[in-house]
mmCIF file with all atom_site columns, C-alpha atoms in Angstrom:
data_model
loop_
_atom_site.group_PDB
_atom_site.id
_atom_site.type_symbol
_atom_site.label_atom_id
_atom_site.label_alt_id
_atom_site.label_comp_id
_atom_site.label_asym_id
_atom_site.label_entity_id
_atom_site.label_seq_id
_atom_site.pdbx_PDB_ins_code
_atom_site.Cartn_x
_atom_site.Cartn_y
_atom_site.Cartn_z
_atom_site.occupancy
_atom_site.B_iso_or_equiv
_atom_site.pdbx_formal_charge
_atom_site.auth_seq_id
_atom_site.auth_comp_id
_atom_site.auth_asym_id
_atom_site.auth_atom_id
_atom_site.pdbx_PDB_model_num
ATOM 1   C CA . UNK S 1 1   ? -234.264 39.260 -108.385 1.00 73.00 ? 1   UNK S CA 1
ATOM 2   C CA . UNK S 1 2   ? -236.032 43.300 -107.870 1.00 82.00 ? 2   UNK S CA 1
ATOM 3   C CA . UNK S 1 3   ? -234.200 44.153 -111.043 1.00 86.00 ? 3   UNK S CA 1
ATOM 4   C CA . UNK S 1 4   ? -235.790 42.111 -113.089 1.00 89.00 ? 4   UNK S CA 1
ATOM 5   C CA . UNK S 1 5   ? -238.660 42.597 -111.580 1.00 90.00 ? 5   UNK S CA 1
ATOM 6   C CA . UNK S 1 6   ? -238.594 46.742 -111.791 1.00 86.00 ? 6   UNK S CA 1
ATOM 7   C CA . UNK S 1 7   ? -237.225 46.009 -116.144 1.00 90.00 ? 7   UNK S CA 1
ATOM 8   C CA . UNK S 1 8   ? -240.299 43.956 -116.376 1.00 92.00 ? 8   UNK S CA 1
ATOM 9   C CA . UNK S 1 9   ? -242.185 46.462 -115.198 1.00 91.00 ? 9   UNK S CA 1
ATOM 10  C CA . UNK S 1 10  ? -240.586 49.186 -117.586 1.00 90.00 ? 10  UNK S CA 1
ATOM 11  C CA . UNK S 1 11  ? -241.053 46.782 -119.871 1.00 91.00 ? 11  UNK S CA 1
ATOM 12  C CA . UNK S 1 12  ? -244.519 46.165 -119.648 1.00 92.00 ? 12  UNK S CA 1
ATOM 13  C CA . UNK S 1 13  ? -244.812 50.169 -119.424 1.00 88.00 ? 13  UNK S CA 1
ATOM 14  C CA . UNK S 1 14  ? -242.941 50.616 -122.130 1.00 87.00 ? 14  UNK S CA 1
ATOM 15  C CA . UNK S 1 15  ? -244.739 48.199 -124.306 1.00 90.00 ? 15  UNK S CA 1
ATOM 16  C CA . UNK S 1 16  ? -248.134 50.214 -123.446 1.00 84.00 ? 16  UNK S CA 1
ATOM 17  C CA . UNK S 1 17  ? -248.347 52.200 -125.979 1.00 77.00 ? 17  UNK S CA 1
ATOM 18  C CA . UNK S 1 18  ? -247.110 49.527 -128.182 1.00 84.00 ? 18  UNK S CA 1
ATOM 19  C CA . UNK S 1 19  ? -249.950 47.209 -127.281 1.00 86.00 ? 19  UNK S CA 1
ATOM 20  C CA . UNK S 1 20  ? -252.796 50.044 -127.639 1.00 77.00 ? 20  UNK S CA 1
ATOM 21  C CA . UNK S 1 21  ? -251.567 50.801 -131.602 1.00 78.00 ? 21  UNK S CA 1
ATOM 22  C CA . UNK S 1 22  ? -251.196 46.940 -132.132 1.00 82.00 ? 22  UNK S CA 1
ATOM 23  C CA . UNK S 1 23  ? -254.966 46.589 -130.552 1.00 77.00 ? 23  UNK S CA 1
ATOM 24  C CA . UNK S 1 24  ? -255.893 49.793 -133.387 1.00 72.00 ? 24  UNK S CA 1
ATOM 25  C CA . UNK S 1 25  ? -253.909 47.894 -136.789 1.00 78.00 ? 25  UNK S CA 1
ATOM 26  C CA . UNK S 1 26  ? -255.742 44.540 -134.868 1.00 79.00 ? 26  UNK S CA 1
ATOM 27  C CA . UNK S 1 27  ? -259.188 46.312 -135.839 1.00 71.00 ? 27  UNK S CA 1
ATOM 28  C CA . UNK S 1 28  ? -257.956 45.952 -139.956 1.00 71.00 ? 28  UNK S CA 1
ATOM 29  C CA . UNK S 1 29  ? -257.986 42.325 -139.958 1.00 70.00 ? 29  UNK S CA 1
ATOM 30  C CA . UNK S 1 30  ? -254.628 42.315 -141.222 1.00 80.00 ? 30  UNK S CA 1
ATOM 31  C CA . UNK S 1 31  ? -252.457 38.681 -142.221 1.00 84.00 ? 31  UNK S CA 1
ATOM 32  C CA . UNK S 1 32  ? -250.544 36.671 -140.134 1.00 89.00 ? 32  UNK S CA 1
ATOM 33  C CA . UNK S 1 33  ? -247.119 36.953 -142.089 1.00 91.00 ? 33  UNK S CA 1
ATOM 34  C CA . UNK S 1 34  ? -247.920 41.122 -141.046 1.00 91.00 ? 34  UNK S CA 1
ATOM 35  C CA . UNK S 1 35  ? -248.658 40.742 -137.497 1.00 91.00 ? 35  UNK S CA 1
ATOM 36  C CA . UNK S 1 36  ? -245.886 37.918 -137.040 1.00 95.00 ? 36  UNK S CA 1
ATOM 37  C CA . UNK S 1 37  ? -243.195 40.860 -139.265 1.00 95.00 ? 37  UNK S CA 1
ATOM 38  C CA . UNK S 1 38  ? -244.595 43.670 -137.084 1.00 95.00 ? 38  UNK S CA 1
ATOM 39  C CA . UNK S 1 39  ? -244.554 41.774 -133.926 1.00 96.00 ? 39  UNK S CA 1
ATOM 40  C CA . UNK S 1 40  ? -240.381 40.767 -135.011 1.00 96.00 ? 40  UNK S CA 1
ATOM 41  C CA . UNK S 1 41  ? -239.325 44.581 -135.766 1.00 96.00 ? 41  UNK S CA 1
ATOM 42  C CA . UNK S 1 42  ? -241.096 45.858 -132.659 1.00 95.00 ? 42  UNK S CA 1
ATOM 43  C CA . UNK S 1 43  ? -239.455 43.370 -130.399 1.00 96.00 ? 43  UNK S CA 1
ATOM 44  C CA . UNK S 1 44  ? -235.542 44.225 -132.434 1.00 96.00 ? 44  UNK S CA 1
ATOM 45  C CA . UNK S 1 45  ? -236.605 47.843 -132.271 1.00 95.00 ? 45  UNK S CA 1
ATOM 46  C CA . UNK S 1 46  ? -237.085 47.914 -128.182 1.00 94.00 ? 46  UNK S CA 1
ATOM 47  C CA . UNK S 1 47  ? -234.208 45.912 -127.974 1.00 95.00 ? 47  UNK S CA 1
ATOM 48  C CA . UNK S 1 48  ? -231.934 48.060 -130.181 1.00 94.00 ? 48  UNK S CA 1
ATOM 49  C CA . UNK S 1 49  ? -233.937 51.640 -128.728 1.00 90.00 ? 49  UNK S CA 1
ATOM 50  C CA . UNK S 1 50  ? -232.459 50.865 -124.740 1.00 90.00 ? 50  UNK S CA 1
ATOM 51  C CA . UNK S 1 51  ? -229.080 49.942 -125.526 1.00 90.00 ? 51  UNK S CA 1
ATOM 52  C CA . UNK S 1 52  ? -228.333 52.715 -127.684 1.00 88.00 ? 52  UNK S CA 1
ATOM 53  C CA . UNK S 1 53  ? -229.374 55.380 -124.834 1.00 87.00 ? 53  UNK S CA 1
ATOM 54  C CA . UNK S 1 54  ? -227.803 53.758 -122.435 1.00 84.00 ? 54  UNK S CA 1
ATOM 55  C CA . UNK S 1 55  ? -224.774 53.919 -124.421 1.00 84.00 ? 55  UNK S CA 1
ATOM 56  C CA . UNK S 1 56  ? -225.668 57.862 -124.858 1.00 82.00 ? 56  UNK S CA 1
ATOM 57  C CA . UNK S 1 57  ? -226.996 58.097 -121.008 1.00 69.00 ? 57  UNK S CA 1
ATOM 58  C CA . UNK S 1 58  ? -223.631 56.446 -119.887 1.00 65.00 ? 58  UNK S CA 1
ATOM 59  C CA . UNK S 1 59  ? -221.511 59.405 -122.059 1.00 73.00 ? 59  UNK S CA 1
ATOM 60  C CA . UNK S 1 60  ? -223.764 62.261 -120.902 1.00 68.00 ? 60  UNK S CA 1
ATOM 61  C CA . UNK S 1 61  ? -223.490 61.449 -117.251 1.00 60.00 ? 61  UNK S CA 1
ATOM 62  C CA . UNK S 1 62  ? -220.547 61.620 -117.038 1.00 68.00 ? 62  UNK S CA 1
ATOM 63  C CA . UNK S 1 63  ? -219.613 65.020 -119.151 1.00 73.00 ? 63  UNK S CA 1
ATOM 64  C CA . UNK S 1 64  ? -222.804 66.431 -117.144 1.00 68.00 ? 64  UNK S CA 1
ATOM 65  C CA . UNK S 1 65  ? -222.416 64.876 -113.669 1.00 69.00 ? 65  UNK S CA 1
ATOM 66  C CA . UNK S 1 66  ? -225.986 64.044 -113.289 1.00 64.00 ? 66  UNK S CA 1
ATOM 67  C CA . UNK S 1 67  ? -228.022 61.773 -110.479 1.00 69.00 ? 67  UNK S CA 1
ATOM 68  C CA . UNK S 1 68  ? -229.014 58.677 -113.295 1.00 60.00 ? 68  UNK S CA 1
ATOM 69  C CA . UNK S 1 69  ? -231.842 57.922 -110.652 1.00 68.00 ? 69  UNK S CA 1
ATOM 70  C CA . UNK S 1 70  ? -233.087 60.883 -110.657 1.00 78.00 ? 70  UNK S CA 1
ATOM 71  C CA . UNK S 1 71  ? -232.560 61.678 -114.457 1.00 70.00 ? 71  UNK S CA 1
ATOM 72  C CA . UNK S 1 72  ? -234.269 57.866 -115.056 1.00 67.00 ? 72  UNK S CA 1
ATOM 73  C CA . UNK S 1 73  ? -237.226 59.339 -112.749 1.00 75.00 ? 73  UNK S CA 1
ATOM 74  C CA . UNK S 1 74  ? -237.770 62.492 -114.568 1.00 79.00 ? 74  UNK S CA 1
ATOM 75  C CA . UNK S 1 75  ? -237.155 60.240 -117.844 1.00 72.00 ? 75  UNK S CA 1
ATOM 76  C CA . UNK S 1 76  ? -240.235 58.492 -116.880 1.00 70.00 ? 76  UNK S CA 1
ATOM 77  C CA . UNK S 1 77  ? -242.446 61.160 -115.743 1.00 79.00 ? 77  UNK S CA 1
ATOM 78  C CA . UNK S 1 78  ? -241.858 62.840 -118.957 1.00 78.00 ? 78  UNK S CA 1
ATOM 79  C CA . UNK S 1 79  ? -243.415 59.669 -120.940 1.00 71.00 ? 79  UNK S CA 1
ATOM 80  C CA . UNK S 1 80  ? -245.812 59.664 -118.715 1.00 72.00 ? 80  UNK S CA 1
ATOM 81  C CA . UNK S 1 81  ? -247.612 63.152 -118.759 1.00 79.00 ? 81  UNK S CA 1
ATOM 82  C CA . UNK S 1 82  ? -246.233 62.815 -123.138 1.00 71.00 ? 82  UNK S CA 1
ATOM 83  C CA . UNK S 1 83  ? -248.981 60.284 -122.029 1.00 67.00 ? 83  UNK S CA 1
ATOM 84  C CA . UNK S 1 84  ? -251.447 61.455 -120.902 1.00 76.00 ? 84  UNK S CA 1
ATOM 85  C CA . UNK S 1 85  ? -251.555 64.574 -123.503 1.00 74.00 ? 85  UNK S CA 1
ATOM 86  C CA . UNK S 1 86  ? -250.837 61.877 -126.444 1.00 67.00 ? 86  UNK S CA 1
ATOM 87  C CA . UNK S 1 87  ? -254.517 61.127 -124.609 1.00 69.00 ? 87  UNK S CA 1
ATOM 88  C CA . UNK S 1 88  ? -256.215 64.408 -123.795 1.00 76.00 ? 88  UNK S CA 1
ATOM 89  C CA . UNK S 1 89  ? -255.653 65.176 -127.349 1.00 72.00 ? 89  UNK S CA 1
ATOM 90  C CA . UNK S 1 90  ? -257.482 61.547 -128.391 1.00 64.00 ? 90  UNK S CA 1
ATOM 91  C CA . UNK S 1 91  ? -255.466 61.514 -131.865 1.00 54.00 ? 91  UNK S CA 1
ATOM 92  C CA . UNK S 1 92  ? -256.377 58.361 -133.969 1.00 49.00 ? 92  UNK S CA 1
ATOM 93  C CA . UNK S 1 93  ? -253.829 57.037 -135.531 1.00 46.00 ? 93  UNK S CA 1
ATOM 94  C CA . UNK S 1 94  ? -254.968 55.407 -138.606 1.00 42.00 ? 94  UNK S CA 1
ATOM 95  C CA . UNK S 1 95  ? -252.688 54.049 -142.029 1.00 43.00 ? 95  UNK S CA 1
ATOM 96  C CA . UNK S 1 96  ? -251.808 51.559 -144.944 1.00 58.00 ? 96  UNK S CA 1
ATOM 97  C CA . UNK S 1 97  ? -249.998 48.540 -143.107 1.00 74.00 ? 97  UNK S CA 1
ATOM 98  C CA . UNK S 1 98  ? -246.909 48.253 -144.861 1.00 82.00 ? 98  UNK S CA 1
ATOM 99  C CA . UNK S 1 99  ? -243.562 47.889 -144.844 1.00 89.00 ? 99  UNK S CA 1
ATOM 100 C CA . UNK S 1 100 ? -242.564 51.497 -144.954 1.00 84.00 ? 100 UNK S CA 1
ATOM 101 C CA . UNK S 1 101 ? -245.429 52.329 -142.167 1.00 81.00 ? 101 UNK S CA 1
ATOM 102 C CA . UNK S 1 102 ? -244.516 48.904 -140.061 1.00 88.00 ? 102 UNK S CA 1
ATOM 103 C CA . UNK S 1 103 ? -240.440 50.193 -139.488 1.00 87.00 ? 103 UNK S CA 1
ATOM 104 C CA . UNK S 1 104 ? -241.883 54.135 -138.359 1.00 82.00 ? 104 UNK S CA 1
ATOM 105 C CA . UNK S 1 105 ? -244.427 51.982 -136.005 1.00 82.00 ? 105 UNK S CA 1
ATOM 106 C CA . UNK S 1 106 ? -241.712 50.665 -134.330 1.00 87.00 ? 106 UNK S CA 1
ATOM 107 C CA . UNK S 1 107 ? -239.447 52.998 -134.186 1.00 82.00 ? 107 UNK S CA 1
ATOM 108 C CA . UNK S 1 108 ? -241.877 55.552 -133.043 1.00 78.00 ? 108 UNK S CA 1
ATOM 109 C CA . UNK S 1 109 ? -243.158 52.917 -130.147 1.00 80.00 ? 109 UNK S CA 1
ATOM 110 C CA . UNK S 1 110 ? -239.313 52.247 -129.406 1.00 83.00 ? 110 UNK S CA 1
ATOM 111 C CA . UNK S 1 111 ? -238.674 55.746 -128.586 1.00 77.00 ? 111 UNK S CA 1
ATOM 112 C CA . UNK S 1 112 ? -240.120 55.782 -125.488 1.00 78.00 ? 112 UNK S CA 1
ATOM 113 C CA . UNK S 1 113 ? -237.786 52.683 -124.817 1.00 84.00 ? 113 UNK S CA 1
ATOM 114 C CA . UNK S 1 114 ? -234.093 55.038 -125.859 1.00 81.00 ? 114 UNK S CA 1
ATOM 115 C CA . UNK S 1 115 ? -235.078 57.718 -123.877 1.00 78.00 ? 115 UNK S CA 1
ATOM 116 C CA . UNK S 1 116 ? -235.488 54.789 -121.085 1.00 83.00 ? 116 UNK S CA 1
ATOM 117 C CA . UNK S 1 117 ? -232.282 53.781 -122.356 1.00 83.00 ? 117 UNK S CA 1
ATOM 118 C CA . UNK S 1 118 ? -230.377 56.889 -120.905 1.00 79.00 ? 118 UNK S CA 1
ATOM 119 C CA . UNK S 1 119 ? -230.854 56.534 -116.999 1.00 78.00 ? 119 UNK S CA 1
ATOM 120 C CA . UNK S 1 120 ? -230.472 52.285 -117.739 1.00 82.00 ? 120 UNK S CA 1
ATOM 121 C CA . UNK S 1 121 ? -226.757 52.140 -115.713 1.00 78.00 ? 121 UNK S CA 1
ATOM 122 C CA . UNK S 1 122 ? -229.292 53.176 -112.294 1.00 79.00 ? 122 UNK S CA 1
ATOM 123 C CA . UNK S 1 123 ? -231.124 50.113 -112.578 1.00 82.00 ? 123 UNK S CA 1
ATOM 124 C CA . UNK S 1 124 ? -228.529 47.851 -113.697 1.00 85.00 ? 124 UNK S CA 1
ATOM 125 C CA . UNK S 1 125 ? -225.845 47.458 -115.393 1.00 84.00 ? 125 UNK S CA 1
ATOM 126 C CA . UNK S 1 126 ? -226.734 44.498 -117.748 1.00 87.00 ? 126 UNK S CA 1
ATOM 127 C CA . UNK S 1 127 ? -227.764 46.293 -120.453 1.00 87.00 ? 127 UNK S CA 1
ATOM 128 C CA . UNK S 1 128 ? -228.374 43.110 -122.395 1.00 91.00 ? 128 UNK S CA 1
ATOM 129 C CA . UNK S 1 129 ? -230.923 41.335 -120.305 1.00 92.00 ? 129 UNK S CA 1
ATOM 130 C CA . UNK S 1 130 ? -232.661 45.379 -120.431 1.00 91.00 ? 130 UNK S CA 1
ATOM 131 C CA . UNK S 1 131 ? -232.830 45.272 -123.702 1.00 92.00 ? 131 UNK S CA 1
ATOM 132 C CA . UNK S 1 132 ? -234.162 41.142 -124.052 1.00 94.00 ? 132 UNK S CA 1
ATOM 133 C CA . UNK S 1 133 ? -237.090 42.538 -121.322 1.00 95.00 ? 133 UNK S CA 1
ATOM 134 C CA . UNK S 1 134 ? -237.852 44.479 -123.346 1.00 95.00 ? 134 UNK S CA 1
ATOM 135 C CA . UNK S 1 135 ? -238.105 42.807 -126.704 1.00 96.00 ? 135 UNK S CA 1
ATOM 136 C CA . UNK S 1 136 ? -239.945 39.724 -125.259 1.00 96.00 ? 136 UNK S CA 1
ATOM 137 C CA . UNK S 1 137 ? -242.310 42.810 -123.402 1.00 96.00 ? 137 UNK S CA 1
ATOM 138 C CA . UNK S 1 138 ? -243.194 45.090 -126.575 1.00 96.00 ? 138 UNK S CA 1
ATOM 139 C CA . UNK S 1 139 ? -243.223 41.810 -128.866 1.00 97.00 ? 139 UNK S CA 1
ATOM 140 C CA . UNK S 1 140 ? -245.934 40.384 -126.949 1.00 97.00 ? 140 UNK S CA 1
ATOM 141 C CA . UNK S 1 141 ? -247.687 43.069 -126.232 1.00 95.00 ? 141 UNK S CA 1
ATOM 142 C CA . UNK S 1 142 ? -247.817 43.594 -130.225 1.00 95.00 ? 142 UNK S CA 1
ATOM 143 C CA . UNK S 1 143 ? -248.899 40.500 -130.599 1.00 95.00 ? 143 UNK S CA 1
ATOM 144 C CA . UNK S 1 144 ? -251.574 40.787 -127.610 1.00 93.00 ? 144 UNK S CA 1
ATOM 145 C CA . UNK S 1 145 ? -252.737 43.659 -128.830 1.00 88.00 ? 145 UNK S CA 1
ATOM 146 C CA . UNK S 1 146 ? -253.297 42.725 -132.652 1.00 88.00 ? 146 UNK S CA 1
ATOM 147 C CA . UNK S 1 147 ? -255.283 39.810 -131.562 1.00 88.00 ? 147 UNK S CA 1
ATOM 148 C CA . UNK S 1 148 ? -257.127 41.734 -129.078 1.00 84.00 ? 148 UNK S CA 1
ATOM 149 C CA . UNK S 1 149 ? -258.019 44.086 -131.125 1.00 77.00 ? 149 UNK S CA 1
ATOM 150 C CA . UNK S 1 150 ? -259.457 41.863 -133.787 1.00 74.00 ? 150 UNK S CA 1
ATOM 151 C CA . UNK S 1 151 ? -261.844 40.676 -131.031 1.00 72.00 ? 151 UNK S CA 1
ATOM 152 C CA . UNK S 1 152 ? -262.961 44.202 -129.003 1.00 65.00 ? 152 UNK S CA 1
ATOM 153 C CA . UNK S 1 153 ? -263.932 48.092 -128.750 1.00 51.00 ? 153 UNK S CA 1
ATOM 154 C CA . UNK S 1 154 ? -261.588 50.352 -128.707 1.00 53.00 ? 154 UNK S CA 1
ATOM 155 C CA . UNK S 1 155 ? -262.430 51.180 -124.272 1.00 59.00 ? 155 UNK S CA 1
ATOM 156 C CA . UNK S 1 156 ? -259.272 48.190 -124.041 1.00 58.00 ? 156 UNK S CA 1
ATOM 157 C CA . UNK S 1 157 ? -256.713 50.588 -125.485 1.00 57.00 ? 157 UNK S CA 1
ATOM 158 C CA . UNK S 1 158 ? -257.787 53.393 -123.148 1.00 65.00 ? 158 UNK S CA 1
ATOM 159 C CA . UNK S 1 159 ? -257.291 50.689 -120.137 1.00 69.00 ? 159 UNK S CA 1
ATOM 160 C CA . UNK S 1 160 ? -253.497 49.886 -121.787 1.00 60.00 ? 160 UNK S CA 1
ATOM 161 C CA . UNK S 1 161 ? -253.290 53.805 -121.758 1.00 61.00 ? 161 UNK S CA 1
ATOM 162 C CA . UNK S 1 162 ? -253.918 54.638 -118.584 1.00 71.00 ? 162 UNK S CA 1
ATOM 163 C CA . UNK S 1 163 ? -251.966 51.357 -116.719 1.00 68.00 ? 163 UNK S CA 1
ATOM 164 C CA . UNK S 1 164 ? -248.917 52.505 -118.979 1.00 63.00 ? 164 UNK S CA 1
ATOM 165 C CA . UNK S 1 165 ? -249.297 55.700 -117.328 1.00 71.00 ? 165 UNK S CA 1
ATOM 166 C CA . UNK S 1 166 ? -249.735 54.689 -114.249 1.00 79.00 ? 166 UNK S CA 1
ATOM 167 C CA . UNK S 1 167 ? -246.843 52.378 -114.227 1.00 71.00 ? 167 UNK S CA 1
ATOM 168 C CA . UNK S 1 168 ? -244.615 54.877 -115.158 1.00 70.00 ? 168 UNK S CA 1
ATOM 169 C CA . UNK S 1 169 ? -245.435 57.753 -112.924 1.00 81.00 ? 169 UNK S CA 1
ATOM 170 C CA . UNK S 1 170 ? -245.145 55.273 -110.523 1.00 82.00 ? 170 UNK S CA 1
ATOM 171 C CA . UNK S 1 171 ? -241.543 54.140 -111.662 1.00 76.00 ? 171 UNK S CA 1
ATOM 172 C CA . UNK S 1 172 ? -240.729 58.288 -112.318 1.00 79.00 ? 172 UNK S CA 1
ATOM 173 C CA . UNK S 1 173 ? -241.360 59.026 -109.068 1.00 86.00 ? 173 UNK S CA 1
ATOM 174 C CA . UNK S 1 174 ? -240.050 56.394 -107.168 1.00 82.00 ? 174 UNK S CA 1
ATOM 175 C CA . UNK S 1 175 ? -237.140 56.918 -108.780 1.00 75.00 ? 175 UNK S CA 1
ATOM 176 C CA . UNK S 1 176 ? -236.682 60.423 -107.896 1.00 83.00 ? 176 UNK S CA 1
ATOM 177 C CA . UNK S 1 177 ? -236.723 59.891 -104.538 1.00 84.00 ? 177 UNK S CA 1
ATOM 178 C CA . UNK S 1 178 ? -234.158 57.004 -104.389 1.00 72.00 ? 178 UNK S CA 1
#
């Protein structure tokens, strides 16, 4: 049960950037079919990217003989620091929402799930379950981000980023000292 809770927490933290970007996209009042397609696409990417990361991570850690808990902790901390830098820079992402941009968005918000997948075996050997949890969290957070973005201001996006950063940093530190 603690593994599922850990995976859920990681899934939520990985979905925070998706939520933040979806908040911005939601302010553009996109159509329902585009919103649904974006949710599905982000979910698919968050399913496959950690699986790819886990497959490559197993080969990398076996070749280099690396402690996977320590590696996962470093990766989570790195992602957290990257999110802090983006938050400080205050870079807004404005774009025209077409198929190409939806694919680009889903790929970019899924890159952190790829790097998390590199150390995923430190948490569980059930990588398929991880992909399902990450995918579900990402699709749901995308949906709610689009919905809330339609009705809310920009301040909520900052709080979502801060929550995601805090979860990543805490999990990173816990795994480094595991």
